[in-house]
Short mmCIF file of C-alpha atoms in Angstrom, two decimals:
data_model
loop_
_atom_site.label_atom_id
_atom_site.label_comp_id
_atom_site.label_asym_id
_atom_site.label_seq_id
_atom_site.Cartn_x
_atom_site.Cartn_y
_atom_site.Cartn_z
CA MET A 244 0.00 0.00 0.00
CA SER A 245 1.26 3.47 -0.90
CA LEU A 246 1.70 6.02 1.87
CA ARG A 247 -0.66 8.97 1.53
CA VAL A 248 1.41 12.15 1.82
CA ILE A 249 0.57 15.86 2.04
CA VAL A 250 2.92 18.78 1.46
CA VAL A 251 2.42 21.83 3.67
CA GLY A 252 3.76 24.97 1.99
CA ALA A 253 3.65 25.95 -1.68
CA GLY A 254 6.71 28.23 -1.78
CA LEU A 255 10.14 27.49 -3.24
CA ILE A 256 10.72 24.08 -1.66
CA GLY A 257 7.22 22.61 -1.35
CA PRO A 258 6.72 21.85 -5.07
CA ARG A 259 10.14 20.13 -5.20
CA HIS A 260 9.10 17.81 -2.38
CA ALA A 261 5.75 17.29 -4.07
CA GLN A 262 7.45 16.13 -7.28
CA SER A 263 9.41 13.59 -5.25
CA VAL A 264 6.20 12.28 -3.70
CA ILE A 265 4.59 12.01 -7.12
CA SER A 266 7.55 10.13 -8.64
CA ASN A 267 7.98 7.64 -5.77
CA PRO A 268 5.98 4.42 -6.32
CA SER A 269 5.55 4.01 -2.54
CA THR A 270 3.90 7.40 -2.01
CA GLU A 271 0.81 9.25 -3.20
CA LEU A 272 0.42 13.03 -3.08
CA VAL A 273 -3.09 13.66 -1.73
CA ALA A 274 -3.01 17.39 -0.96
CA LEU A 275 -1.07 20.66 -0.94
CA ILE A 276 -1.73 22.89 2.09
CA ASP A 277 -1.15 26.66 1.97
CA PRO A 278 -3.36 29.68 2.76
CA ALA A 279 -1.92 31.78 -0.08
CA PRO A 280 -4.34 32.27 -3.04
CA SER A 281 -1.56 31.31 -5.47
CA ALA A 282 -1.29 27.87 -3.87
CA ALA A 283 -4.41 26.67 -5.68
CA THR A 284 -2.63 27.20 -9.00
CA VAL A 285 0.43 25.30 -7.77
CA ALA A 286 -1.79 22.44 -6.59
CA ALA A 287 -3.49 22.30 -9.99
CA GLN A 288 -0.11 22.09 -11.70
CA LEU A 289 0.76 19.18 -9.42
CA GLN A 290 -2.64 17.60 -10.11
CA THR A 291 -3.52 17.44 -6.44
CA THR A 292 -6.11 19.01 -4.14
CA HIS A 293 -5.51 22.35 -2.44
CA PHE A 294 -6.57 23.20 1.11
CA PRO A 295 -5.91 26.47 2.95
CA SER A 296 -5.26 24.72 6.28
CA ILE A 297 -4.53 21.37 7.87
CA ALA A 298 -7.86 21.51 9.70
CA SER A 299 -9.84 22.00 6.47
CA MET A 300 -7.94 19.13 4.88
CA LEU A 301 -8.71 16.76 7.78
CA GLU A 302 -12.40 17.64 7.52
CA ALA A 303 -12.54 16.86 3.81
CA ILE A 304 -10.39 13.77 3.18
CA PRO A 305 -9.18 10.70 5.11
CA LYS A 306 -6.22 11.39 7.36
CA PRO A 307 -2.93 11.12 5.44
CA ASP A 308 -0.08 8.91 6.64
CA ALA A 309 2.67 11.50 6.43
CA ALA A 310 3.39 15.17 5.83
CA ILE A 311 6.32 17.24 4.58
CA VAL A 312 6.46 20.70 6.17
CA CYS A 313 7.88 23.43 3.89
CA THR A 314 6.50 26.56 5.54
CA PRO A 315 8.46 29.65 6.74
CA ASN A 316 10.95 28.87 9.50
CA HIS A 317 8.98 30.52 12.31
CA THR A 318 5.96 28.28 11.61
CA HIS A 319 7.78 24.93 11.62
CA VAL A 320 7.05 24.12 15.26
CA PRO A 321 3.30 24.93 15.41
CA VAL A 322 2.63 23.26 12.06
CA THR A 323 4.59 20.14 13.02
CA GLN A 324 2.85 19.93 16.40
CA GLU A 325 -0.55 20.20 14.72
CA LEU A 326 0.35 17.33 12.39
CA LEU A 327 1.73 15.11 15.16
CA ALA A 328 -1.37 15.80 17.27
CA SER A 329 -3.42 14.55 14.32
CA GLY A 330 -1.46 11.28 14.19
CA ILE A 331 0.63 12.09 11.09
CA HIS A 332 4.33 11.30 10.57
CA VAL A 333 6.37 14.42 9.78
CA LEU A 334 9.42 15.37 7.74
CA VAL A 335 10.00 19.05 8.55
CA GLU A 336 12.29 21.25 6.49
CA LYS A 337 15.35 22.73 8.16
CA PRO A 338 15.79 24.52 10.46
CA VAL A 339 13.69 22.42 12.82
CA SER A 340 12.59 25.61 14.63
CA GLU A 341 13.38 29.32 14.85
CA SER A 342 14.65 29.13 18.45
CA ILE A 343 16.30 26.57 20.67
CA GLU A 344 13.52 26.90 23.22
CA SER A 345 10.79 26.10 20.69
CA GLY A 346 12.94 23.28 19.29
CA HIS A 347 13.13 21.68 22.73
CA ALA A 348 9.39 22.10 23.09
CA LEU A 349 8.80 20.32 19.78
CA LEU A 350 11.05 17.39 20.73
CA ALA A 351 9.28 17.07 24.08
CA PHE A 352 5.91 17.17 22.30
CA ALA A 353 7.02 14.45 19.86
CA LYS A 354 8.12 12.21 22.74
CA ARG A 355 4.78 12.25 24.52
CA PRO A 356 3.33 8.72 24.90
CA GLU A 357 0.46 9.50 22.53
CA HIS A 358 2.96 10.51 19.80
CA ALA A 359 5.66 7.91 20.48
CA HIS A 360 4.65 5.80 17.47
CA LEU A 361 5.09 8.73 15.09
CA LYS A 362 8.30 9.57 13.25
CA LEU A 363 9.83 13.06 13.19
CA LEU A 364 12.63 13.72 10.71
CA VAL A 365 14.39 16.96 9.78
CA GLY A 366 14.94 17.75 6.10
CA HIS A 367 18.69 18.13 5.88
CA HIS A 368 18.49 16.48 2.47
CA ARG A 369 22.12 17.17 1.58
CA ARG A 370 23.12 14.14 3.63
CA PHE A 371 21.77 12.23 0.61
CA ASN A 372 23.67 14.23 -2.02
CA PRO A 373 26.04 11.95 -4.02
CA TYR A 374 29.02 14.27 -3.36
CA VAL A 375 28.35 14.13 0.39
CA LEU A 376 27.86 10.36 0.28
CA LYS A 377 31.21 10.00 -1.52
CA THR A 378 32.98 12.40 0.87
CA LYS A 379 31.66 10.47 3.87
CA GLN A 380 32.81 7.21 2.28
CA ILE A 381 36.32 8.59 1.68
CA LEU A 382 36.62 9.88 5.26
CA ASP A 383 35.33 6.64 6.78
CA SER A 384 37.76 4.60 4.66
CA GLY A 385 40.75 6.38 6.22
CA ALA A 386 42.00 7.53 2.80
CA LEU A 387 42.88 10.96 4.24
CA GLY A 388 44.43 9.60 7.41
CA THR A 389 43.43 11.44 10.59
CA PRO A 390 41.21 14.46 9.78
CA ILE A 391 42.96 17.67 10.85
CA ALA A 392 41.01 20.62 9.46
CA ILE A 393 38.16 21.76 7.23
CA ASN A 394 37.81 24.95 5.19
CA GLY A 395 34.33 25.71 3.88
CA LEU A 396 32.54 28.29 1.74
CA TRP A 397 28.93 29.21 1.08
CA THR A 398 29.07 32.42 -0.94
CA LEU A 399 26.31 33.50 -3.32
CA PHE A 400 24.23 36.54 -4.32
CA LYS A 401 20.51 36.75 -3.47
CA PRO A 402 18.51 39.33 -5.49
CA ASP A 403 15.97 41.78 -4.07
CA SER A 404 13.12 39.57 -5.29
CA TYR A 405 14.18 36.88 -2.82
CA PHE A 406 13.28 39.24 0.03
CA ALA A 407 10.06 40.63 -1.47
CA ALA A 408 6.64 39.72 -0.05
CA PRO A 409 5.55 37.07 0.75
CA GLY A 410 9.21 36.20 1.38
CA ASP A 411 9.90 39.37 3.36
CA TRP A 412 10.25 37.22 6.50
CA ARG A 413 13.71 36.32 5.14
CA ARG A 414 15.05 39.80 5.87
CA ALA A 415 13.83 39.90 9.49
CA ARG A 416 16.30 38.90 12.16
CA ALA A 417 13.82 36.71 14.05
CA SER A 418 12.92 34.53 11.07
CA GLY A 419 15.52 35.12 8.34
CA GLY A 420 19.21 35.61 7.76
CA VAL A 421 21.87 33.61 5.96
CA ILE A 422 22.83 31.69 9.12
CA PRO A 423 19.52 29.89 9.88
CA ILE A 424 18.45 29.67 6.23
CA ASN A 425 21.70 28.57 4.55
CA LEU A 426 24.55 27.96 7.00
CA VAL A 427 22.39 25.48 8.92
CA HIS A 428 22.76 23.09 5.95
CA ASP A 429 26.54 23.17 6.14
CA ILE A 430 26.60 22.92 9.94
CA ASP A 431 24.56 19.73 9.71
CA LEU A 432 26.94 18.33 7.07
CA LEU A 433 29.98 19.24 9.18
CA HIS A 434 28.39 17.41 12.12
CA HIS A 435 27.66 14.48 9.82
CA LEU A 436 31.29 14.36 8.61
CA PHE A 437 33.30 15.36 11.70
CA GLY A 438 31.05 15.13 14.75
CA PRO A 439 29.75 17.90 17.04
CA ILE A 440 31.14 21.43 17.09
CA GLU A 441 32.17 22.54 20.58
CA ARG A 442 33.50 26.08 20.05
CA ILE A 443 32.78 28.90 17.60
CA HIS A 444 33.91 32.45 16.89
CA ALA A 445 32.43 34.77 14.25
CA GLU A 446 33.10 38.09 12.54
CA LYS A 447 30.46 39.92 10.46
CA THR A 448 30.90 40.59 6.78
CA ARG A 449 30.46 44.17 5.54
CA PRO A 450 26.68 44.73 5.00
CA GLN A 451 25.55 45.52 1.45
CA ARG A 452 21.76 45.92 1.86
CA PRO A 453 19.82 48.88 3.32
CA ARG A 454 19.05 48.66 7.04
CA PRO A 455 16.10 48.91 7.42
CA PRO A 456 14.30 47.07 5.91
CA HIS A 457 16.98 44.37 6.19
CA GLU A 458 17.64 43.33 9.78
CA ALA A 459 19.18 39.86 9.44
CA GLU A 460 22.87 39.12 8.93
CA GLU A 461 24.29 38.82 5.41
CA GLY A 462 27.40 36.84 6.27
CA ALA A 463 30.15 35.88 8.66
CA ALA A 464 33.64 34.46 8.86
CA LEU A 465 33.65 31.61 11.38
CA THR A 466 36.29 29.62 13.19
CA LEU A 467 35.24 26.24 14.54
CA ARG A 468 36.53 23.57 16.87
CA PHE A 469 35.05 20.07 16.90
CA ALA A 470 34.94 17.75 19.88
CA SER A 471 36.99 15.31 17.76
CA GLY A 472 39.88 17.82 17.65
CA VAL A 473 39.28 18.88 14.05
CA VAL A 474 39.43 22.65 13.54
CA GLY A 475 37.91 24.68 10.74
CA SER A 476 37.08 27.97 9.13
CA PHE A 477 33.93 28.81 7.22
CA LEU A 478 32.90 31.87 5.20
CA VAL A 479 29.17 32.38 4.57
CA CYS A 480 27.79 35.38 2.63
CA ASP A 481 24.67 35.88 0.49
CA ALA A 482 25.67 39.27 -0.94
CA THR A 483 28.52 38.40 -3.33
CA PRO A 484 28.58 36.87 -6.85
CA SER A 485 30.45 33.59 -6.41
CA PRO A 486 30.51 29.96 -7.60
CA HIS A 487 31.81 28.72 -4.23
CA ASN A 488 28.70 27.24 -2.69
CA PHE A 489 26.97 23.88 -2.47
CA GLU A 490 24.21 24.66 -4.99
CA THR A 491 26.42 26.01 -7.78
CA GLY A 492 29.10 23.39 -7.19
CA THR A 493 26.82 20.35 -7.26
CA GLY A 494 24.03 21.60 -9.52
CA GLU A 495 21.57 20.24 -6.96
CA ASN A 496 19.09 23.14 -6.98
CA PRO A 497 17.36 23.56 -10.37
CA LEU A 498 16.75 27.25 -9.57
CA ILE A 499 20.50 27.96 -9.27
CA PRO A 500 22.59 27.37 -12.43
CA PRO A 501 25.62 25.09 -11.95
CA THR A 502 29.16 26.25 -12.60
CA PRO A 503 29.69 26.93 -16.35
CA GLY A 504 31.39 24.01 -18.05
CA GLY A 505 30.23 21.54 -15.42
CA ALA A 506 33.39 21.69 -13.31
CA GLY A 507 32.02 22.53 -9.86
CA ALA A 508 33.96 25.17 -7.92
CA ASP A 509 35.10 23.82 -4.57
CA PHE A 510 33.19 24.63 -1.39
CA TYR A 511 34.92 22.23 1.04
CA ARG A 512 38.62 21.53 1.48
CA ILE A 513 39.37 18.74 3.93
CA PHE A 514 42.89 18.26 5.28
CA GLY A 515 44.13 14.98 6.78
CA SER A 516 47.41 13.54 8.02
CA GLN A 517 47.89 11.48 4.83
CA ALA A 518 46.04 13.48 2.17
CA SER A 519 43.67 16.35 1.46
CA LEU A 520 40.40 16.39 -0.47
CA SER A 521 38.53 19.13 -2.32
CA VAL A 522 34.77 18.90 -2.84
CA PRO A 523 32.95 18.71 -5.27
CA ASP A 524 35.76 18.13 -7.77
CA MET A 525 36.67 15.18 -5.49
CA THR A 526 40.43 15.46 -5.94
CA ARG A 527 42.64 13.76 -3.35
CA TRP A 528 46.16 15.17 -2.97
CA SER A 529 48.90 13.05 -1.39
CA TYR A 530 52.52 11.88 -1.57
CA ASP A 531 51.49 8.28 -2.24
CA GLY A 532 54.26 6.42 -4.09
CA ARG A 533 56.86 9.15 -3.53
CA ALA A 534 60.22 8.59 -1.87
CA GLU A 535 58.98 10.36 1.24
CA LYS A 536 56.07 12.41 2.50
CA SER A 537 57.58 15.86 2.06
CA TRP A 538 56.91 19.24 0.54
CA ASN A 539 60.02 18.63 -1.55
CA GLN A 540 58.15 15.88 -3.41
CA PRO A 541 55.58 16.47 -6.15
CA LEU A 542 52.01 15.87 -5.04
CA VAL A 543 49.93 13.04 -6.52
CA ALA A 544 46.41 13.91 -7.64
CA GLU A 545 43.72 11.23 -7.57
CA LYS A 546 40.24 11.96 -8.89
CA PHE A 547 37.23 10.13 -7.42
CA GLU A 548 34.24 9.55 -9.66
CA VAL A 549 30.81 10.38 -8.28
CA GLU A 550 27.72 8.63 -9.60
CA VAL A 551 25.02 11.27 -9.88
CA GLY A 552 21.85 9.19 -9.93
CA ALA A 553 18.71 9.76 -7.90
CA LYS A 554 18.09 13.27 -6.60
CA PRO A 555 18.73 13.94 -2.89
CA PHE A 556 15.08 14.92 -2.32
CA ASP A 557 14.02 11.59 -3.84
CA LEU A 558 16.51 9.65 -1.72
CA GLN A 559 15.40 11.52 1.39
CA LEU A 560 11.75 10.69 0.70
CA ALA A 561 12.60 7.01 0.15
CA HIS A 562 14.41 7.09 3.51
CA PHE A 563 11.36 8.72 5.15
CA VAL A 564 9.21 5.87 3.82
CA ASP A 565 11.66 3.27 5.16
CA VAL A 566 11.70 4.95 8.59
CA ILE A 567 7.88 5.01 8.74
CA ARG A 568 7.78 1.32 7.81
CA GLY A 569 10.38 0.43 10.44
CA LYS A 570 13.10 -0.47 7.94
CA ALA A 571 15.57 2.28 8.93
CA GLU A 572 16.53 4.68 11.69
CA PRO A 573 16.31 8.41 10.93
CA SER A 574 19.39 9.77 9.19
CA CYS A 575 18.61 13.22 10.60
CA SER A 576 16.47 13.10 13.72
CA GLY A 577 14.83 15.96 15.56
CA GLU A 578 17.81 15.98 17.91
CA ASP A 579 20.21 16.25 14.96
CA GLY A 580 18.21 19.13 13.55
CA LEU A 581 18.21 20.93 16.89
CA ARG A 582 21.96 20.39 17.29
CA ALA A 583 22.59 22.22 14.00
CA LEU A 584 20.30 25.04 15.10
CA ILE A 585 22.14 25.35 18.42
CA VAL A 586 25.41 25.93 16.58
CA CYS A 587 23.75 28.52 14.31
CA GLN A 588 22.39 30.36 17.35
CA ALA A 589 25.87 30.22 18.86
CA ALA A 590 27.25 31.75 15.65
CA ARG A 591 24.76 34.59 15.96
CA LYS A 592 25.69 35.09 19.61
CA ALA A 593 29.36 35.24 18.63
CA LEU A 594 28.53 37.83 15.94
CA GLU A 595 26.63 40.04 18.36
CA THR A 596 28.97 39.82 21.35
CA GLY A 597 32.35 39.43 19.66
CA GLU A 598 33.02 36.56 22.05
CA THR A 599 34.03 32.98 21.39
CA VAL A 600 31.11 30.73 22.32
CA ASP A 601 31.82 27.43 24.05
CA LEU A 602 29.12 24.86 23.38
CA ASP A 603 30.22 22.29 25.97
CA ALA A 604 27.96 23.54 28.76
CA ASP A 605 24.93 24.89 26.89
CA LEU A 606 24.65 22.46 23.96
CA PHE A 607 21.03 21.83 24.86
CA GLY A 608 20.35 25.08 26.71
CA THR A 609 17.94 27.83 25.67
CA ASP A 610 18.81 30.86 23.60
#
């Protein structure tokens, strides 16, 4: 039997999830939920039924098995709680919540006895990207030796239209900003690859947009320390033309053109005791086969091939189905999603105070 799935939110991401539901033989798209008048047109294009609210949907059709929440960040918690209270499994887009306090409240709500049978996953879909899968495989194989450091980039230019109504929430500090909207993806991947971050420092980039109406941060230069001993630096900025970002480098997002010529510009550089790796060109640099491991020797370049098959959103949905059916454990749980948010909130605190933030004591504290 196919799982009956609804998508809540008809903005940028909702239709992409809906297409995955439509193309998966184990799922059936039964409704698109969004109060915006334009959502009816989107639903018609997807050949599904439109409802302005979850309540109106539940009154009109049989209860669905699962839902994918793609609403603005500040609505993730109340929408997810409403779905769980109705007995529906949930995959909620990142970030899991807009604050650590509300994130804790959601996890506590999901763990109530009456909801214990329901699954809650967070949509950090890049864990399923083929370049990430290959990078994780290379690290786990020991091909780089002991990981020492990571250098990362997410630099891109967002136009004024991105911040126009109804997306004007993206320019407000409480609900928008490049850290909770974009950096949270990379923080989750860094956790996935290197384990939890325990210390962070941040410096603001020079603002380029008028203030007001823009209140949220545009970028930051970060220094990171992981509990594993790995150290790192990361530059995030959404106000500069650049190919050095996950979307342009991998071609994952159909709304963002890939790097011209198909050779993805690097956004991660990983340094180990035996070799280094750049992503997404997947080149490993080492002294393998040389007389000695020394800067006096020429480096050896080894290129890893990446099989770009199923789309990450499709793989994530297939995983969601397996988790619901008891065939897999969540790749990104509610706790994982909250952990990424905690680091993003720490980055904001470091930006505002100029202090280095230690996450050892308050990893699961409130903001």
